[in-house]
Tab-separated table of C-alpha atoms in Angstrom:
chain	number	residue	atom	x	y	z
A	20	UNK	CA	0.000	0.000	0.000
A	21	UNK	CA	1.482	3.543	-0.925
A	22	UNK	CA	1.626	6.554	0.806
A	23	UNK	CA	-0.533	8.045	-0.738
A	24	UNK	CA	-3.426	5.358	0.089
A	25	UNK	CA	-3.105	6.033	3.884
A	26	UNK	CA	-2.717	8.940	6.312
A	27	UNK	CA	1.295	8.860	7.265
A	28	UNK	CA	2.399	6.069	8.864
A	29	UNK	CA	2.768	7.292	12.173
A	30	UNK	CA	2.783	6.160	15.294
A	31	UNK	CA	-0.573	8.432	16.306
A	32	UNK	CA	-2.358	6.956	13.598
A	33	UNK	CA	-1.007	3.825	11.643
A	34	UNK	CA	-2.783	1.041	13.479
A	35	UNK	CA	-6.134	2.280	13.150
A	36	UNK	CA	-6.254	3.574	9.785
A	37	UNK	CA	-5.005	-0.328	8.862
A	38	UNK	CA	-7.929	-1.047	11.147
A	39	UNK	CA	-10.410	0.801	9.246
A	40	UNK	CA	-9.208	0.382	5.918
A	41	UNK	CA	-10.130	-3.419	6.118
A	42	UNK	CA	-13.197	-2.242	8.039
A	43	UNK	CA	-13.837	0.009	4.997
A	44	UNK	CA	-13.155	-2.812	2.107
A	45	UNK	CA	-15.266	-5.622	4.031
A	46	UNK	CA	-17.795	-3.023	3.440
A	47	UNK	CA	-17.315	-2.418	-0.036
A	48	UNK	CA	-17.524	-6.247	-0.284
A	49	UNK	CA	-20.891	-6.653	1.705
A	50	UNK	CA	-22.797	-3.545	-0.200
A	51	UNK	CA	-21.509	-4.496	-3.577
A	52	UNK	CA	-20.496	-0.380	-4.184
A	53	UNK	CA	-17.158	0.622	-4.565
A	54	UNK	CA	-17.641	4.133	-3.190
A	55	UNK	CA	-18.971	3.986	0.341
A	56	UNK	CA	-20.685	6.899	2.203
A	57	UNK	CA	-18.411	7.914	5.325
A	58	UNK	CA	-19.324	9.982	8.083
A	59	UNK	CA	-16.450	11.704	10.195
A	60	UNK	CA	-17.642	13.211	13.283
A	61	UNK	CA	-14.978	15.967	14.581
A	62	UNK	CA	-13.180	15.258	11.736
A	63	UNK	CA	-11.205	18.486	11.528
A	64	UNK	CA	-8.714	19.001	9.107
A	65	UNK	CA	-8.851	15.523	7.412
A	66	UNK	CA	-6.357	13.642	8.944
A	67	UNK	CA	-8.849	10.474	7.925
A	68	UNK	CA	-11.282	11.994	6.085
A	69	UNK	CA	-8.832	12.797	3.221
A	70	UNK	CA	-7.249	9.147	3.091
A	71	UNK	CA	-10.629	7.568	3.071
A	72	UNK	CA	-11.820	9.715	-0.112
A	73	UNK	CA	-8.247	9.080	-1.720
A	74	UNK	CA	-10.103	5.304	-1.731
A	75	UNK	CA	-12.939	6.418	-3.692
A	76	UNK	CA	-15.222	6.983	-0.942
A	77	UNK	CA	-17.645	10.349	-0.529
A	78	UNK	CA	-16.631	11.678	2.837
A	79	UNK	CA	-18.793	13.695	4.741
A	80	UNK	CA	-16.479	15.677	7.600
A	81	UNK	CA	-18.817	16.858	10.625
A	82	UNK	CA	-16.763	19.512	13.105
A	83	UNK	CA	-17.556	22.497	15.365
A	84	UNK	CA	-14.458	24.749	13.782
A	85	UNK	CA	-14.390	27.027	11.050
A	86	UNK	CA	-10.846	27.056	10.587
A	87	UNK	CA	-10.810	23.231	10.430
A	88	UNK	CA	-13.024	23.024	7.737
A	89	UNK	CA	-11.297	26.031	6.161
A	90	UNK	CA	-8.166	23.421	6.190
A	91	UNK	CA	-10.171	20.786	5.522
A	92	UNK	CA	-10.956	22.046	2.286
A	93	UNK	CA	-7.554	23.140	1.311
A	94	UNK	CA	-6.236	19.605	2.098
A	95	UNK	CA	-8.505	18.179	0.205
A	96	UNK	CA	-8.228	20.378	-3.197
A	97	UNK	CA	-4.360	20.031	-2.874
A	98	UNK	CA	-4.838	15.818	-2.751
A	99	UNK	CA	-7.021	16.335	-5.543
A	100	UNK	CA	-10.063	14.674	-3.455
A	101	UNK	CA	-12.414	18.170	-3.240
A	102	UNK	CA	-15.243	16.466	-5.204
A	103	UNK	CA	-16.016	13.467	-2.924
A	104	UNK	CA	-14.999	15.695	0.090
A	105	UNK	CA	-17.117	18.057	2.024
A	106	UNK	CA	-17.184	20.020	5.417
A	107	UNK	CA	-20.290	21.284	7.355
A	108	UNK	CA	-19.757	22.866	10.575
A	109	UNK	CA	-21.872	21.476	13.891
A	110	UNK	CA	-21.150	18.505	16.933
A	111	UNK	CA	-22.142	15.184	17.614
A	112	UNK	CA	-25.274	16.410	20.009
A	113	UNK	CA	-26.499	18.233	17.309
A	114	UNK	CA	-25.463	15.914	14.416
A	115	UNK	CA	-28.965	15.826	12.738
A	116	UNK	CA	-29.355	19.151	12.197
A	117	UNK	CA	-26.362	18.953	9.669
A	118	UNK	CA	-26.441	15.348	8.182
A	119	UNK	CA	-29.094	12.389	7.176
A	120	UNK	CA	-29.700	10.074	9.428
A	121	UNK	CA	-29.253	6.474	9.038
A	122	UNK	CA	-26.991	7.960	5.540
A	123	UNK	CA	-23.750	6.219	6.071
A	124	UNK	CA	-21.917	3.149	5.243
A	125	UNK	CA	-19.171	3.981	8.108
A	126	UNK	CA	-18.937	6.968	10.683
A	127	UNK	CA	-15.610	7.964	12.203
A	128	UNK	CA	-16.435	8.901	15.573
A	129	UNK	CA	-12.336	9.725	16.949
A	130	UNK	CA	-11.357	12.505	19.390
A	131	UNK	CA	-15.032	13.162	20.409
A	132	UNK	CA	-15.908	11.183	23.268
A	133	UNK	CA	-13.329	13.418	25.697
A	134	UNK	CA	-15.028	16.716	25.291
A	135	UNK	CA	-18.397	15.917	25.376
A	136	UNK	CA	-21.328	16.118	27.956
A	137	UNK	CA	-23.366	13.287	27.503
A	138	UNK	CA	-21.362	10.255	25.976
A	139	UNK	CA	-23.875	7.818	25.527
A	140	UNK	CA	-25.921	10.244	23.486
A	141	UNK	CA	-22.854	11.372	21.438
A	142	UNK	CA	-22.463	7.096	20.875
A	143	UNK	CA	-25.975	7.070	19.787
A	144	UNK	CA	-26.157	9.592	17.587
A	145	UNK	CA	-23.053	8.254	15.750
A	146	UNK	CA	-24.551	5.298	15.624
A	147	UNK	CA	-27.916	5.819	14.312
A	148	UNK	CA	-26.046	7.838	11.550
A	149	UNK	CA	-25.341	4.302	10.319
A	150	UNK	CA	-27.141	2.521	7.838
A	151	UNK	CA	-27.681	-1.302	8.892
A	152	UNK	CA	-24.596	-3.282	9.554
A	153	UNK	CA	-22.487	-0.019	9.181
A	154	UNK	CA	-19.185	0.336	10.523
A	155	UNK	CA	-18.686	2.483	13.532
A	156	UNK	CA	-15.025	3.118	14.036
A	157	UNK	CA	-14.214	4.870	18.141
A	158	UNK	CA	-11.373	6.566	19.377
A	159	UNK	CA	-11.226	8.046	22.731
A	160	UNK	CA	-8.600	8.614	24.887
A	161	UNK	CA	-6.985	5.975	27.545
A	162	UNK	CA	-7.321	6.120	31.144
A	163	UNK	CA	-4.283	3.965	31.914
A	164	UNK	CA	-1.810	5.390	29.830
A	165	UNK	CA	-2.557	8.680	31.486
A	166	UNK	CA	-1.537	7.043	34.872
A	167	UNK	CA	1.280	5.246	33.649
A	168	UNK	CA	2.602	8.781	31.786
A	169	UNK	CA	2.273	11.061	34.861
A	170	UNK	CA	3.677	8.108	37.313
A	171	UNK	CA	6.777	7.383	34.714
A	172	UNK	CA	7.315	11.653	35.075
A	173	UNK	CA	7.958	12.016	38.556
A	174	UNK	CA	4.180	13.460	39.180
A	175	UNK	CA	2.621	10.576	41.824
A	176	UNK	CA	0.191	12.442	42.937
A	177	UNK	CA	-1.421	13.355	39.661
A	178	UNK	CA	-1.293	9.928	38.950
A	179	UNK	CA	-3.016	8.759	41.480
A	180	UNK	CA	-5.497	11.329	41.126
A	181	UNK	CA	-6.485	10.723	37.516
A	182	UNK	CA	-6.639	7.218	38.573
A	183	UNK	CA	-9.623	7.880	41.350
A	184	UNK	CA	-11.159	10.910	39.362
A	185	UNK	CA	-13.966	9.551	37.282
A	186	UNK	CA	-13.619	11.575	34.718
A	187	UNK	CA	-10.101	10.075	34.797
A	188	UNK	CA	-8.344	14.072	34.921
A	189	UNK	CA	-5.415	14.658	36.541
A	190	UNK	CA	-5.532	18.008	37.770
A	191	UNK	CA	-6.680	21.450	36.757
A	192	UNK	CA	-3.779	21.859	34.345
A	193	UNK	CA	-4.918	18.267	32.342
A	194	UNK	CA	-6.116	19.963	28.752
A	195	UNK	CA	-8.399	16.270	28.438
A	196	UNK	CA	-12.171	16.382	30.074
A	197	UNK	CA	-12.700	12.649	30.078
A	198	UNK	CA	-10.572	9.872	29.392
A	199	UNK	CA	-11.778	6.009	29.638
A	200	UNK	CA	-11.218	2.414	29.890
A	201	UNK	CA	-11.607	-0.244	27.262
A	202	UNK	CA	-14.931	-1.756	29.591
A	203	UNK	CA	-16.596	1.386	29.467
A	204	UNK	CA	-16.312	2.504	26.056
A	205	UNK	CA	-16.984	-0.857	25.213
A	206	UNK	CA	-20.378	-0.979	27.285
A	207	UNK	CA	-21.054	2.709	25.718
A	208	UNK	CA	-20.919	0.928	22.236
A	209	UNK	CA	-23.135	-2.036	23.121
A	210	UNK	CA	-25.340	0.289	24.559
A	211	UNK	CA	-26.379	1.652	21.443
A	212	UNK	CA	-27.247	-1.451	19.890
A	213	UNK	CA	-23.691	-2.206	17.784
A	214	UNK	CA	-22.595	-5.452	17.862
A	215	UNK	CA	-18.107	-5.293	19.317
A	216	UNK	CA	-15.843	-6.319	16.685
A	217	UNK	CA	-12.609	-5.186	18.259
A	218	UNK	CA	-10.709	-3.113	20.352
A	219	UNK	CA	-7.540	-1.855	20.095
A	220	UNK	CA	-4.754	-0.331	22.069
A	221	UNK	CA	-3.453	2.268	20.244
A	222	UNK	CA	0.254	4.035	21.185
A	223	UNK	CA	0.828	1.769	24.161
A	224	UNK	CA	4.470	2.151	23.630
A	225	UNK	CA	5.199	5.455	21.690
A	226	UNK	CA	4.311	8.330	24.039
A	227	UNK	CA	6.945	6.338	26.054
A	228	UNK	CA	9.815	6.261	24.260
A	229	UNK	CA	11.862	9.174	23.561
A	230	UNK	CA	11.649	10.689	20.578
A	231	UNK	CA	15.010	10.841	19.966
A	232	UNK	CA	15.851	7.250	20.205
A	233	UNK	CA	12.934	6.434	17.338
A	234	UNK	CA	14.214	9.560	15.030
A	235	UNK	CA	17.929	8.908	15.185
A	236	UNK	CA	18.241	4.821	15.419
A	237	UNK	CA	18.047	3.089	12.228
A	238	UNK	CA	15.083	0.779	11.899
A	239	UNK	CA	13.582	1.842	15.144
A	240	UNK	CA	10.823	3.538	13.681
A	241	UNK	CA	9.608	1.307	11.461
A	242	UNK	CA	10.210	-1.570	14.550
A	243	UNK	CA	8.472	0.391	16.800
A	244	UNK	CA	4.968	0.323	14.468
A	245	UNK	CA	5.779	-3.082	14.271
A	246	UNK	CA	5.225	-3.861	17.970
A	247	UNK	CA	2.313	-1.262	18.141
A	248	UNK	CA	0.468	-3.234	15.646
A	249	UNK	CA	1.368	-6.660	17.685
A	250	UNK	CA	0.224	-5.149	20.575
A	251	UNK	CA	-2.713	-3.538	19.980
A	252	UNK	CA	-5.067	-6.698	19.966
A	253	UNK	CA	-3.872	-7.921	23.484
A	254	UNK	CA	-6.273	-7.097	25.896
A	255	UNK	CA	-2.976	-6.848	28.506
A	256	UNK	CA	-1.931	-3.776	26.956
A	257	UNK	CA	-4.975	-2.059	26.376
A	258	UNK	CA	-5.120	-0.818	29.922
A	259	UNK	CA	-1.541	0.887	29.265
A	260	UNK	CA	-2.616	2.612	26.006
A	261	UNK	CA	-2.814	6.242	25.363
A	262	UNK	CA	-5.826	5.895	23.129
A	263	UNK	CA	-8.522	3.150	23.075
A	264	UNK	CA	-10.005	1.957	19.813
A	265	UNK	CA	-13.393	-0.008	18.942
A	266	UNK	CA	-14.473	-0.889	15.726
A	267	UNK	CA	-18.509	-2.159	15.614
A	268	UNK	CA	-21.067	-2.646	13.392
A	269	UNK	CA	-24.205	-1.557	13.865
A	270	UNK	CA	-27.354	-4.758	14.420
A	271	UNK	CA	-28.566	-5.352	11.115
């Protein structure tokens, strides 16, 4: 697969977009269509949204910013994708007053989860965005590999408290609202009627290592994705990772 068929393969993104591109063609298989309708809930700038049209799909990008749109639209005219790209500004509470419901072959729901009031509706929404066995594809971030981050830095405390705050915060300073654990974003999920296909730790190792060490040893980059990717099926390490990732479908 080239480059230019994926986002770059990073260590922020290259297991799940492997993850959802197979999500994506076992959809193209089980509709018969080659171009699938994809729904990206706080999609921003198109860090997904402009791979996934790139594969011949129409890409619908859903996000409260102006300016992310505004580069949104620039990315996508520059990777020649504008015509099966678009951008419409709103959230995932009021995601019906922008897009169909029940339009969408797969919807993106990644980054969302953290910064909004009401979860479960912001799972249901996403979900009944989905036509019938449509794939919904969840990233959130990781209460453990907050814990283990702020413990492995000297700061105890803050450790401890993100581990007893519900919300799973740190302190006033954290910049993330909510983080979670792979039970309860899985139970948010099966709450709204989609049947679990996966999860997936996602940079269990990489916001640990120093950045040096990947940039300036040869091979260590590309080794590094290589354990990610081993990893991030073991239920072991999802409690360690700095993002959490469930793919579903929604019940036929």
């Amino acid at each position: 697969m080239t480059d230019q068929l994926r986002p770059r393969a990073s260590l922020r993104t290259a297991v799940v977009w492997e993850v959802l591109k197979d999500a994506l063609d076992r959809r193209v298989k089980a509709t018969g269509r080659d171009a699938l309708d994809v729904l990206d809930t706080g999609g921003g700038t198109g860090n997904f949204a402009v791979p996934v049209a790139r594969l011949g799909h129409r890409v619908t990008v859903v996000d409260p910013s102006p300016n992310a749109l505004f580069a949104l639209e620039r990315r996508a005219a520059e990777a020649g994708v504008a015509d099966r790209v678009s951008g419409v500004q709103g959230d995932i509470h009021g995601l019906f007053e922008v897009v169909e419901r029940g339009g969408y072959d797969a919807v993106l729901c990644h980054g969302v989860l953290e910064y909004v009031d009401d979860p479960a509706e912001g799972v249901r929404n996403a979900v009944a965005a989905l036509r019938p066995s449509g794939a919904l594809s969840l990233l959130a971030a990781g209460l453990g590999g907050a814990v283990l981050a702020r413990a492995l830095a000297g700061h105890f405390t803050e450790a401890r408290q993100a581990l007893d705050d519900p919300a799973g915060r740190w302190g006033e300073g954290d910049p993330v609202p909510h983080r979670y654990t792979a039970e309860q974003l899985v139970e948010l999920v099966a709450g709204a009627d989609v049947e679990v296909g996966a999860v997936h730790g996602v940079r269990v190792f990489a916001d640990l290592v120093p950045g040096v060490l990947v940039d300036t040893e040869p091979g260590a980059m590309d080794a590094l994705l290589k354990l990610e990717a081993a990893v991030a099926e073991l239920p072991a390490f999802h409690a360690v990772a700095t993002q959490l990732h469930v793919l579903g479908a929604k019940r036929a």
